[in-house]
Amino acid sequence: MKYVIITGGVMSGLGKGITAASVGRILKNRGYRITAVKIDPYLNIDAGTMNPAQHGEVFVLKDGGEVDLDLGNYERFLDIELTSSHNITTGKVYRTVIEKERRGDFLGETVQIIPHITDQIKLSIRQAAEEEFSDGTQADICLVEVGGTVGDIESMPFLEAVRQMRGELPEHDYVLIHVTLIPKDTMGDLKTKPTQHSIKALRELGLYADIIVGRCERPISAQTKRKISAFCDLPQSGVISAATVPDIYEVPMEMEKEGLADALAKHLNLDQPQVDTSWYRLVTKEYTNRVTVAIVSKYGIEDVYISIKEALKHAGRALSIEVKIVWLDAERYEKCQLKDYDGILIPGGFGIRGIEGKIGAIQFARESNVPFLGLCLGFQLCVIEYARNVLGIADATSEEFGEGTHVIALLPEQEGLTELGGTMRLGDYTAEIKDGTLAMKLYGQKMITERHRHRYEANPQYISKLEKAGLIFSSMNKNRMESAELPTHPFFFATQFHPEFKSRPTKPSPPYVGFVEACRANKLTK
Ligand code: GLN
């Protein structure tokens, strides 16, 4: 097992996750099996209880792990399925060590950050790296992205652990990539000082960058690379620019052009086999059409729905349709705006804020034959809308929102739960699709597996009433409703699950493909 450690300097939000995922893609294109670990230095056990407006989307893994959105990037770039052990947090590490201490595993010892916490970090990294994929194979190379910025108090034990790893592993099994910012000054010149300082901070911790990836607006000149090379003790070939590109999936190609593959091959002593270029062809295919989709959301930031954004892009790529997204504020948009879009998407969410705006948008999509895709909360709101406006249950609502007729009810197993962390219906569940439905047309198979994250469901007491009135529940997990659709509508489809989490550029998600195709058909009728 070889390790590629990725650290970050200067500031957060540089795209370390995309850099890590792109490094992985470059190596995968050469036939290596890649896995990835994300280290998040916060004290939360996982991202499940964190506000997405602050931290970005909570990504859901097949085993139900609620994790950092970077794991979504790894899965999408590398076409792998990870588990929660691939997201290591301070909370998880300390909990494990304290549990061991209480069990008496360290009897007699003083339990300390070094060596006990650092040993646990190294063990957790190794266990995740060596975990088998579902086909029983193991990775050749593990990417380890250390979240945060070098110098943060929180990341110290993790940086110490990856420092120790260099000494413990054979020389060619370890490489450290440091991602920094190369900003522009007021004259437009690229400046290297922040990188120099950040390398200095790294050195103070005993860490050495073998490769520097500099995030910049335009590629770094040879002269600037020479300067970085001189100040930061690495050959010029180890300085790679990561200039801003229109689409994140083009980053591997850009870094490949900069010589990153050769630098990695040198450090890790890799053969340079034939490169599979299919990824590069896929992500640069020309679009022939364009559609505009409205996403009605209560959050001001797009990072909350990063997987939806990407899933629309994957579906669009497959159909050569560029999907433009317009974000509508659920509490503020004007109803007359809705007719401007080729399709309407209602994403997942929690709480009552903004739901009336979302229900209004669903009603518009249903009555005006505009393609509609509802996801999780979007599925639940489509049931509420149908109950209110077609069945005539004026006070139809979800138990989550308060008083009324609960056509959406708490899952029975959620009753009386006292802990909020990690207790939703999470991760992979199968659904059986009914014959002759849109769901069957989209997926083309009877049994599907998709990822979930919810506490409420379509109330079994109202299913037959809703079905008699025309809303068809087209897939089920036992007696739990997994999708709904309207046979009389060009494309009206909602899922209790989140198909976006399994979407990849190389494997677009069927409901998204169907939706984007329907948006295009709708646009043609205008
Ligand atoms: N709030 C809803 C529930 O808990 C929907 C969740 C979601 O959209 N992820 O069931």
mmCIF file of C-alpha atoms in Angstrom, residues 101-399:
data_model
loop_
_atom_site.group_PDB
_atom_site.id
_atom_site.type_symbol
_atom_site.label_atom_id
_atom_site.label_comp_id
_atom_site.label_asym_id
_atom_site.label_seq_id
_atom_site.Cartn_x
_atom_site.Cartn_y
_atom_site.Cartn_z
ATOM 1 C CA GLU A 101 -8.680 3.467 28.240
ATOM 2 C CA ARG A 102 -11.934 2.667 30.086
ATOM 3 C CA ARG A 103 -11.690 -0.973 29.029
ATOM 4 C CA GLY A 104 -8.250 -1.075 30.608
ATOM 5 C CA ASP A 105 -6.298 -1.584 27.380
ATOM 6 C CA PHE A 106 -3.625 0.909 28.483
ATOM 7 C CA LEU A 107 -3.495 -0.299 32.082
ATOM 8 C CA GLY A 108 -0.778 1.498 33.990
ATOM 9 C CA GLU A 109 0.067 3.921 31.183
ATOM 10 C CA THR A 110 -0.520 7.663 31.067
ATOM 11 C CA VAL A 111 -2.673 8.091 27.983
ATOM 12 C CA GLN A 112 -1.354 10.954 25.852
ATOM 13 C CA ILE A 113 -1.772 12.629 22.480
ATOM 14 C CA ILE A 114 1.620 11.240 21.482
ATOM 15 C CA PRO A 115 1.771 8.242 21.186
ATOM 16 C CA HIS A 116 -1.817 7.109 21.919
ATOM 17 C CA ILE A 117 -3.835 9.498 19.790
ATOM 18 C CA THR A 118 -1.279 9.516 16.968
ATOM 19 C CA ASP A 119 -1.053 5.699 17.034
ATOM 20 C CA GLN A 120 -4.837 5.500 16.783
ATOM 21 C CA ILE A 121 -4.820 7.934 13.838
ATOM 22 C CA LYS A 122 -2.231 5.829 12.007
ATOM 23 C CA LEU A 123 -4.188 2.660 12.757
ATOM 24 C CA SER A 124 -7.450 4.201 11.512
ATOM 25 C CA ILE A 125 -5.748 5.363 8.297
ATOM 26 C CA ARG A 126 -4.268 1.913 7.714
ATOM 27 C CA GLN A 127 -7.530 0.103 8.413
ATOM 28 C CA ALA A 128 -9.451 2.333 6.018
ATOM 29 C CA ALA A 129 -6.736 2.042 3.357
ATOM 30 C CA GLU A 130 -6.705 -1.743 3.552
ATOM 31 C CA GLU A 131 -10.493 -2.182 3.660
ATOM 32 C CA GLU A 132 -11.630 -4.333 0.753
ATOM 33 C CA PHE A 133 -13.895 -2.994 -1.979
ATOM 34 C CA SER A 134 -17.164 -4.873 -2.504
ATOM 35 C CA ASP A 135 -15.491 -7.061 -5.175
ATOM 36 C CA GLY A 136 -12.992 -8.284 -2.591
ATOM 37 C CA THR A 137 -10.010 -6.401 -4.053
ATOM 38 C CA GLN A 138 -7.821 -3.950 -2.164
ATOM 39 C CA ALA A 139 -6.433 -0.600 -3.228
ATOM 40 C CA ASP A 140 -2.828 -0.149 -4.337
ATOM 41 C CA ILE A 141 -2.677 3.498 -3.335
ATOM 42 C CA CYS A 142 -4.503 5.417 -0.602
ATOM 43 C CA LEU A 143 -5.038 9.189 -0.722
ATOM 44 C CA VAL A 144 -5.062 10.810 2.720
ATOM 45 C CA GLU A 145 -6.430 14.342 2.741
ATOM 46 C CA VAL A 146 -5.764 16.223 5.968
ATOM 47 C CA GLY A 147 -8.558 18.769 6.352
ATOM 48 C CA GLY A 148 -7.941 22.270 7.647
ATOM 49 C CA THR A 149 -4.851 24.396 7.101
ATOM 50 C CA VAL A 150 -1.320 23.686 8.356
ATOM 51 C CA GLY A 151 -0.907 25.596 11.615
ATOM 52 C CA ASP A 152 -4.456 25.024 12.939
ATOM 53 C CA ILE A 153 -4.444 23.736 16.523
ATOM 54 C CA GLU A 154 -7.006 21.053 15.677
ATOM 55 C CA SER A 155 -4.947 19.395 12.967
ATOM 56 C CA MET A 156 -1.700 19.073 14.976
ATOM 57 C CA PRO A 157 -2.103 15.407 16.068
ATOM 58 C CA PHE A 158 -3.033 14.411 12.499
ATOM 59 C CA LEU A 159 -0.022 16.192 10.999
ATOM 60 C CA GLU A 160 2.200 14.556 13.613
ATOM 61 C CA ALA A 161 0.748 11.163 12.674
ATOM 62 C CA VAL A 162 1.404 11.656 8.955
ATOM 63 C CA ARG A 163 4.901 12.885 9.816
ATOM 64 C CA GLN A 164 5.590 9.645 11.668
ATOM 65 C CA MET A 165 4.241 7.635 8.731
ATOM 66 C CA ARG A 166 7.049 8.889 6.474
ATOM 67 C CA GLY A 167 9.651 7.354 8.768
ATOM 68 C CA GLU A 168 7.765 4.110 9.183
ATOM 69 C CA LEU A 169 7.030 3.376 5.520
ATOM 70 C CA PRO A 170 9.479 2.325 2.802
ATOM 71 C CA GLU A 171 10.841 5.328 0.901
ATOM 72 C CA HIS A 172 8.733 4.881 -2.233
ATOM 73 C CA ASP A 173 5.462 4.243 -0.428
ATOM 74 C CA TYR A 174 4.923 7.811 0.731
ATOM 75 C CA VAL A 175 4.567 11.167 -0.978
ATOM 76 C CA LEU A 176 3.338 14.453 0.443
ATOM 77 C CA ILE A 177 1.519 16.968 -1.724
ATOM 78 C CA HIS A 178 0.999 20.429 -0.280
ATOM 79 C CA VAL A 179 -1.805 22.504 -1.815
ATOM 80 C CA THR A 180 -1.369 26.260 -1.538
ATOM 81 C CA LEU A 181 -2.690 29.473 -3.019
ATOM 82 C CA ILE A 182 -0.694 31.522 -5.538
ATOM 83 C CA PRO A 183 -2.613 34.813 -5.443
ATOM 84 C CA LYS A 184 -2.399 37.727 -7.848
ATOM 85 C CA ASP A 185 -1.220 41.133 -6.637
ATOM 86 C CA THR A 186 -2.830 44.405 -7.742
ATOM 87 C CA MET A 187 -0.581 44.441 -10.826
ATOM 88 C CA GLY A 188 -1.769 40.988 -11.830
ATOM 89 C CA ASP A 189 1.517 39.229 -10.929
ATOM 90 C CA LEU A 190 1.382 35.812 -9.241
ATOM 91 C CA LYS A 191 2.883 35.933 -5.753
ATOM 92 C CA THR A 192 4.773 33.106 -4.047
ATOM 93 C CA LYS A 193 5.225 34.536 -0.543
ATOM 94 C CA PRO A 194 2.135 32.863 1.005
ATOM 95 C CA THR A 195 3.431 29.528 -0.336
ATOM 96 C CA GLN A 196 6.866 30.148 1.153
ATOM 97 C CA HIS A 197 5.314 30.890 4.547
ATOM 98 C CA SER A 198 3.089 27.891 4.383
ATOM 99 C CA ILE A 199 6.032 25.592 3.555
ATOM 100 C CA LYS A 200 7.853 27.133 6.518
ATOM 101 C CA ALA A 201 4.913 26.267 8.784
ATOM 102 C CA LEU A 202 4.987 22.730 7.401
ATOM 103 C CA ARG A 203 8.724 22.382 8.052
ATOM 104 C CA GLU A 204 8.324 23.525 11.653
ATOM 105 C CA LEU A 205 6.199 20.413 12.113
ATOM 106 C CA GLY A 206 8.822 18.209 10.485
ATOM 107 C CA LEU A 207 6.861 17.779 7.268
ATOM 108 C CA TYR A 208 8.369 18.147 3.797
ATOM 109 C CA ALA A 209 6.427 18.760 0.621
ATOM 110 C CA ASP A 210 7.529 16.500 -2.233
ATOM 111 C CA ILE A 211 5.089 18.178 -4.588
ATOM 112 C CA ILE A 212 3.450 21.610 -4.359
ATOM 113 C CA VAL A 213 0.148 22.196 -6.098
ATOM 114 C CA GLY A 214 -0.464 25.917 -6.461
ATOM 115 C CA ARG A 215 -4.056 27.049 -6.921
ATOM 116 C CA CYS A 216 -4.071 30.025 -9.222
ATOM 117 C CA GLU A 217 -6.183 31.851 -11.761
ATOM 118 C CA ARG A 218 -3.801 31.135 -14.634
ATOM 119 C CA PRO A 219 -0.923 28.638 -14.925
ATOM 120 C CA ILE A 220 2.257 29.511 -13.029
ATOM 121 C CA SER A 221 5.137 30.602 -15.292
ATOM 122 C CA ALA A 222 8.436 28.703 -15.396
ATOM 123 C CA GLN A 223 10.092 31.658 -13.687
ATOM 124 C CA THR A 224 7.634 31.563 -10.762
ATOM 125 C CA LYS A 225 8.031 27.809 -10.525
ATOM 126 C CA ARG A 226 11.795 28.285 -10.306
ATOM 127 C CA LYS A 227 11.312 30.687 -7.437
ATOM 128 C CA ILE A 228 9.019 28.298 -5.539
ATOM 129 C CA SER A 229 11.449 25.477 -6.217
ATOM 130 C CA ALA A 230 14.381 27.482 -4.808
ATOM 131 C CA PHE A 231 12.571 28.665 -1.693
ATOM 132 C CA CYS A 232 10.757 25.461 -0.907
ATOM 133 C CA ASP A 233 13.509 22.869 -1.503
ATOM 134 C CA LEU A 234 11.998 20.812 -4.255
ATOM 135 C CA PRO A 235 12.745 20.376 -7.943
ATOM 136 C CA GLN A 236 10.889 22.576 -10.393
ATOM 137 C CA SER A 237 9.158 19.476 -11.766
ATOM 138 C CA GLY A 238 7.489 19.141 -8.374
ATOM 139 C CA VAL A 239 5.710 22.497 -8.694
ATOM 140 C CA ILE A 240 2.343 21.976 -10.347
ATOM 141 C CA SER A 241 -0.157 24.686 -11.189
ATOM 142 C CA ALA A 242 -3.827 24.052 -10.662
ATOM 143 C CA ALA A 243 -5.378 26.899 -12.588
ATOM 144 C CA THR A 244 -9.116 27.489 -12.405
ATOM 145 C CA VAL A 245 -10.967 25.474 -15.075
ATOM 146 C CA PRO A 246 -14.645 25.651 -16.121
ATOM 147 C CA ASP A 247 -15.486 22.184 -14.754
ATOM 148 C CA ILE A 248 -13.924 20.315 -11.805
ATOM 149 C CA TYR A 249 -13.723 17.094 -13.856
ATOM 150 C CA GLU A 250 -11.146 18.784 -16.107
ATOM 151 C CA VAL A 251 -8.703 19.245 -13.192
ATOM 152 C CA PRO A 252 -7.019 15.822 -13.617
ATOM 153 C CA MET A 253 -6.295 16.616 -17.252
ATOM 154 C CA GLU A 254 -4.826 20.021 -16.419
ATOM 155 C CA MET A 255 -2.601 18.628 -13.664
ATOM 156 C CA GLU A 256 -1.534 15.806 -15.941
ATOM 157 C CA LYS A 257 -0.394 18.398 -18.524
ATOM 158 C CA GLU A 258 1.620 20.043 -15.731
ATOM 159 C CA GLY A 259 3.564 16.831 -15.207
ATOM 160 C CA LEU A 260 1.918 15.618 -12.000
ATOM 161 C CA ALA A 261 1.827 11.997 -13.171
ATOM 162 C CA ASP A 262 5.597 11.980 -13.746
ATOM 163 C CA ALA A 263 6.266 13.572 -10.374
ATOM 164 C CA LEU A 264 4.072 10.974 -8.648
ATOM 165 C CA ALA A 265 5.660 8.117 -10.589
ATOM 166 C CA LYS A 266 9.105 9.284 -9.529
ATOM 167 C CA HIS A 267 8.262 9.535 -5.837
ATOM 168 C CA LEU A 268 6.198 6.373 -5.631
ATOM 169 C CA ASN A 269 8.396 4.410 -8.006
ATOM 170 C CA LEU A 270 5.451 3.580 -10.250
ATOM 171 C CA ASP A 271 5.514 2.046 -13.692
ATOM 172 C CA GLN A 272 4.073 4.375 -16.289
ATOM 173 C CA PRO A 273 1.680 2.046 -18.077
ATOM 174 C CA GLN A 274 -0.594 3.035 -20.954
ATOM 175 C CA VAL A 275 -2.921 5.842 -19.912
ATOM 176 C CA ASP A 276 -6.665 5.264 -20.249
ATOM 177 C CA THR A 277 -7.920 8.568 -21.656
ATOM 178 C CA SER A 278 -11.661 7.811 -21.654
ATOM 179 C CA TRP A 279 -12.225 10.128 -18.649
ATOM 180 C CA TYR A 280 -10.651 13.030 -20.522
ATOM 181 C CA ARG A 281 -12.805 12.389 -23.575
ATOM 182 C CA LEU A 282 -15.955 12.124 -21.439
ATOM 183 C CA VAL A 283 -15.473 15.385 -19.570
ATOM 184 C CA THR A 284 -14.627 17.477 -22.606
ATOM 185 C CA LYS A 285 -17.448 16.285 -24.883
ATOM 186 C CA GLU A 286 -19.206 19.233 -26.551
ATOM 187 C CA TYR A 287 -22.751 20.075 -25.503
ATOM 188 C CA THR A 288 -25.302 20.301 -28.277
ATOM 189 C CA ASN A 289 -28.241 21.564 -26.231
ATOM 190 C CA ARG A 290 -28.970 23.490 -23.095
ATOM 191 C CA VAL A 291 -31.778 23.447 -20.493
ATOM 192 C CA THR A 292 -32.490 25.567 -17.443
ATOM 193 C CA VAL A 293 -33.617 23.921 -14.229
ATOM 194 C CA ALA A 294 -34.979 25.759 -11.188
ATOM 195 C CA ILE A 295 -34.026 24.344 -7.776
ATOM 196 C CA VAL A 296 -36.226 25.732 -5.014
ATOM 197 C CA SER A 297 -34.241 25.837 -1.793
ATOM 198 C CA LYS A 298 -34.203 27.627 1.543
ATOM 199 C CA TYR A 299 -30.421 27.766 1.728
ATOM 200 C CA GLY A 300 -28.451 30.610 0.171
ATOM 201 C CA ILE A 301 -25.402 28.477 -0.603
ATOM 202 C CA GLU A 302 -25.088 25.966 -3.389
ATOM 203 C CA ASP A 303 -22.593 23.723 -1.577
ATOM 204 C CA VAL A 304 -25.532 22.333 0.401
ATOM 205 C CA TYR A 305 -26.686 20.510 -2.745
ATOM 206 C CA ILE A 306 -23.379 19.731 -4.379
ATOM 207 C CA SER A 307 -24.332 16.119 -5.202
ATOM 208 C CA ILE A 308 -27.539 17.259 -6.936
ATOM 209 C CA LYS A 309 -25.587 19.806 -8.941
ATOM 210 C CA GLU A 310 -23.098 17.144 -9.980
ATOM 211 C CA ALA A 311 -25.792 14.543 -10.754
ATOM 212 C CA LEU A 312 -27.510 17.014 -13.104
ATOM 213 C CA LYS A 313 -24.149 17.617 -14.760
ATOM 214 C CA HIS A 314 -23.481 13.873 -15.175
ATOM 215 C CA ALA A 315 -26.919 13.329 -16.734
ATOM 216 C CA GLY A 316 -26.402 16.353 -18.978
ATOM 217 C CA ARG A 317 -22.995 15.094 -20.135
ATOM 218 C CA ALA A 318 -24.492 11.728 -21.043
ATOM 219 C CA LEU A 319 -27.147 13.482 -23.146
ATOM 220 C CA SER A 320 -24.852 16.275 -24.440
ATOM 221 C CA ILE A 321 -27.160 18.760 -22.730
ATOM 222 C CA GLU A 322 -25.710 21.565 -20.678
ATOM 223 C CA VAL A 323 -27.828 22.006 -17.538
ATOM 224 C CA LYS A 324 -27.983 25.537 -16.218
ATOM 225 C CA ILE A 325 -29.236 25.734 -12.628
ATOM 226 C CA VAL A 326 -31.177 28.693 -11.243
ATOM 227 C CA TRP A 327 -31.508 28.673 -7.449
ATOM 228 C CA LEU A 328 -34.842 30.053 -6.252
ATOM 229 C CA ASP A 329 -35.272 31.137 -2.648
ATOM 230 C CA ALA A 330 -38.218 29.080 -1.377
ATOM 231 C CA GLU A 331 -39.436 31.965 0.790
ATOM 232 C CA ARG A 332 -39.108 34.740 -1.761
ATOM 233 C CA TYR A 333 -39.495 33.684 -5.371
ATOM 234 C CA GLU A 334 -42.417 34.986 -7.451
ATOM 235 C CA LYS A 335 -44.751 32.322 -8.778
ATOM 236 C CA CYS A 336 -44.768 33.906 -12.260
ATOM 237 C CA GLN A 337 -41.008 33.171 -12.474
ATOM 238 C CA LEU A 338 -41.626 29.421 -12.599
ATOM 239 C CA LYS A 339 -42.754 29.361 -16.230
ATOM 240 C CA ASP A 340 -39.275 30.485 -17.326
ATOM 241 C CA TYR A 341 -37.667 27.122 -16.548
ATOM 242 C CA ASP A 342 -37.565 23.830 -18.406
ATOM 243 C CA GLY A 343 -37.863 21.786 -15.227
ATOM 244 C CA ILE A 344 -38.338 22.146 -11.471
ATOM 245 C CA LEU A 345 -36.368 20.249 -8.831
ATOM 246 C CA ILE A 346 -37.216 20.159 -5.129
ATOM 247 C CA PRO A 347 -34.277 18.872 -3.091
ATOM 248 C CA GLY A 348 -34.058 17.289 0.358
ATOM 249 C CA GLY A 349 -34.219 19.333 3.524
ATOM 250 C CA PHE A 350 -35.253 19.589 7.127
ATOM 251 C CA GLY A 351 -37.723 21.778 9.023
ATOM 252 C CA ILE A 352 -40.752 23.848 8.129
ATOM 253 C CA ARG A 353 -39.054 26.977 6.747
ATOM 254 C CA GLY A 354 -39.709 27.462 3.042
ATOM 255 C CA ILE A 355 -42.023 24.486 2.586
ATOM 256 C CA GLU A 356 -45.056 26.450 1.339
ATOM 257 C CA GLY A 357 -42.934 27.913 -1.480
ATOM 258 C CA LYS A 358 -41.748 24.432 -2.415
ATOM 259 C CA ILE A 359 -45.294 23.028 -2.357
ATOM 260 C CA GLY A 360 -46.430 25.926 -4.584
ATOM 261 C CA ALA A 361 -43.687 25.068 -7.088
ATOM 262 C CA ILE A 362 -44.726 21.389 -7.117
ATOM 263 C CA GLN A 363 -48.366 22.358 -7.728
ATOM 264 C CA PHE A 364 -47.253 24.549 -10.636
ATOM 265 C CA ALA A 365 -45.128 21.740 -12.133
ATOM 266 C CA ARG A 366 -47.983 19.238 -11.783
ATOM 267 C CA GLU A 367 -50.693 21.471 -13.233
ATOM 268 C CA SER A 368 -48.556 22.959 -16.021
ATOM 269 C CA ASN A 369 -46.968 19.690 -17.186
ATOM 270 C CA VAL A 370 -43.475 20.969 -16.347
ATOM 271 C CA PRO A 371 -40.937 18.177 -15.618
ATOM 272 C CA PHE A 372 -40.548 17.702 -11.875
ATOM 273 C CA LEU A 373 -37.998 15.812 -9.816
ATOM 274 C CA GLY A 374 -38.529 15.605 -6.038
ATOM 275 C CA LEU A 375 -35.886 14.235 -3.707
ATOM 276 C CA CYS A 376 -36.509 13.051 -0.144
ATOM 277 C CA LEU A 377 -38.231 16.138 1.336
ATOM 278 C CA GLY A 378 -39.210 16.870 -2.288
ATOM 279 C CA PHE A 379 -40.955 13.460 -2.397
ATOM 280 C CA GLN A 380 -42.728 14.116 0.897
ATOM 281 C CA LEU A 381 -43.892 17.561 -0.244
ATOM 282 C CA CYS A 382 -45.237 16.127 -3.490
ATOM 283 C CA VAL A 383 -47.381 13.738 -1.419
ATOM 284 C CA ILE A 384 -48.584 16.665 0.717
ATOM 285 C CA GLU A 385 -49.364 18.773 -2.363
ATOM 286 C CA TYR A 386 -51.384 15.944 -3.925
ATOM 287 C CA ALA A 387 -53.277 15.290 -0.685
ATOM 288 C CA ARG A 388 -54.139 18.972 -0.329
ATOM 289 C CA ASN A 389 -54.995 19.927 -3.880
ATOM 290 C CA VAL A 390 -56.318 16.697 -5.409
ATOM 291 C CA LEU A 391 -57.658 14.709 -2.437
ATOM 292 C CA GLY A 392 -58.974 17.893 -0.799
ATOM 293 C CA ILE A 393 -57.285 17.335 2.592
ATOM 294 C CA ALA A 394 -56.707 21.054 3.187
ATOM 295 C CA ASP A 395 -54.548 20.611 6.310
ATOM 296 C CA ALA A 396 -52.384 17.802 4.918
ATOM 297 C CA THR A 397 -48.824 18.128 6.223
ATOM 298 C CA SER A 398 -45.868 16.238 7.690
ATOM 299 C CA GLU A 399 -45.532 15.299 11.338
#
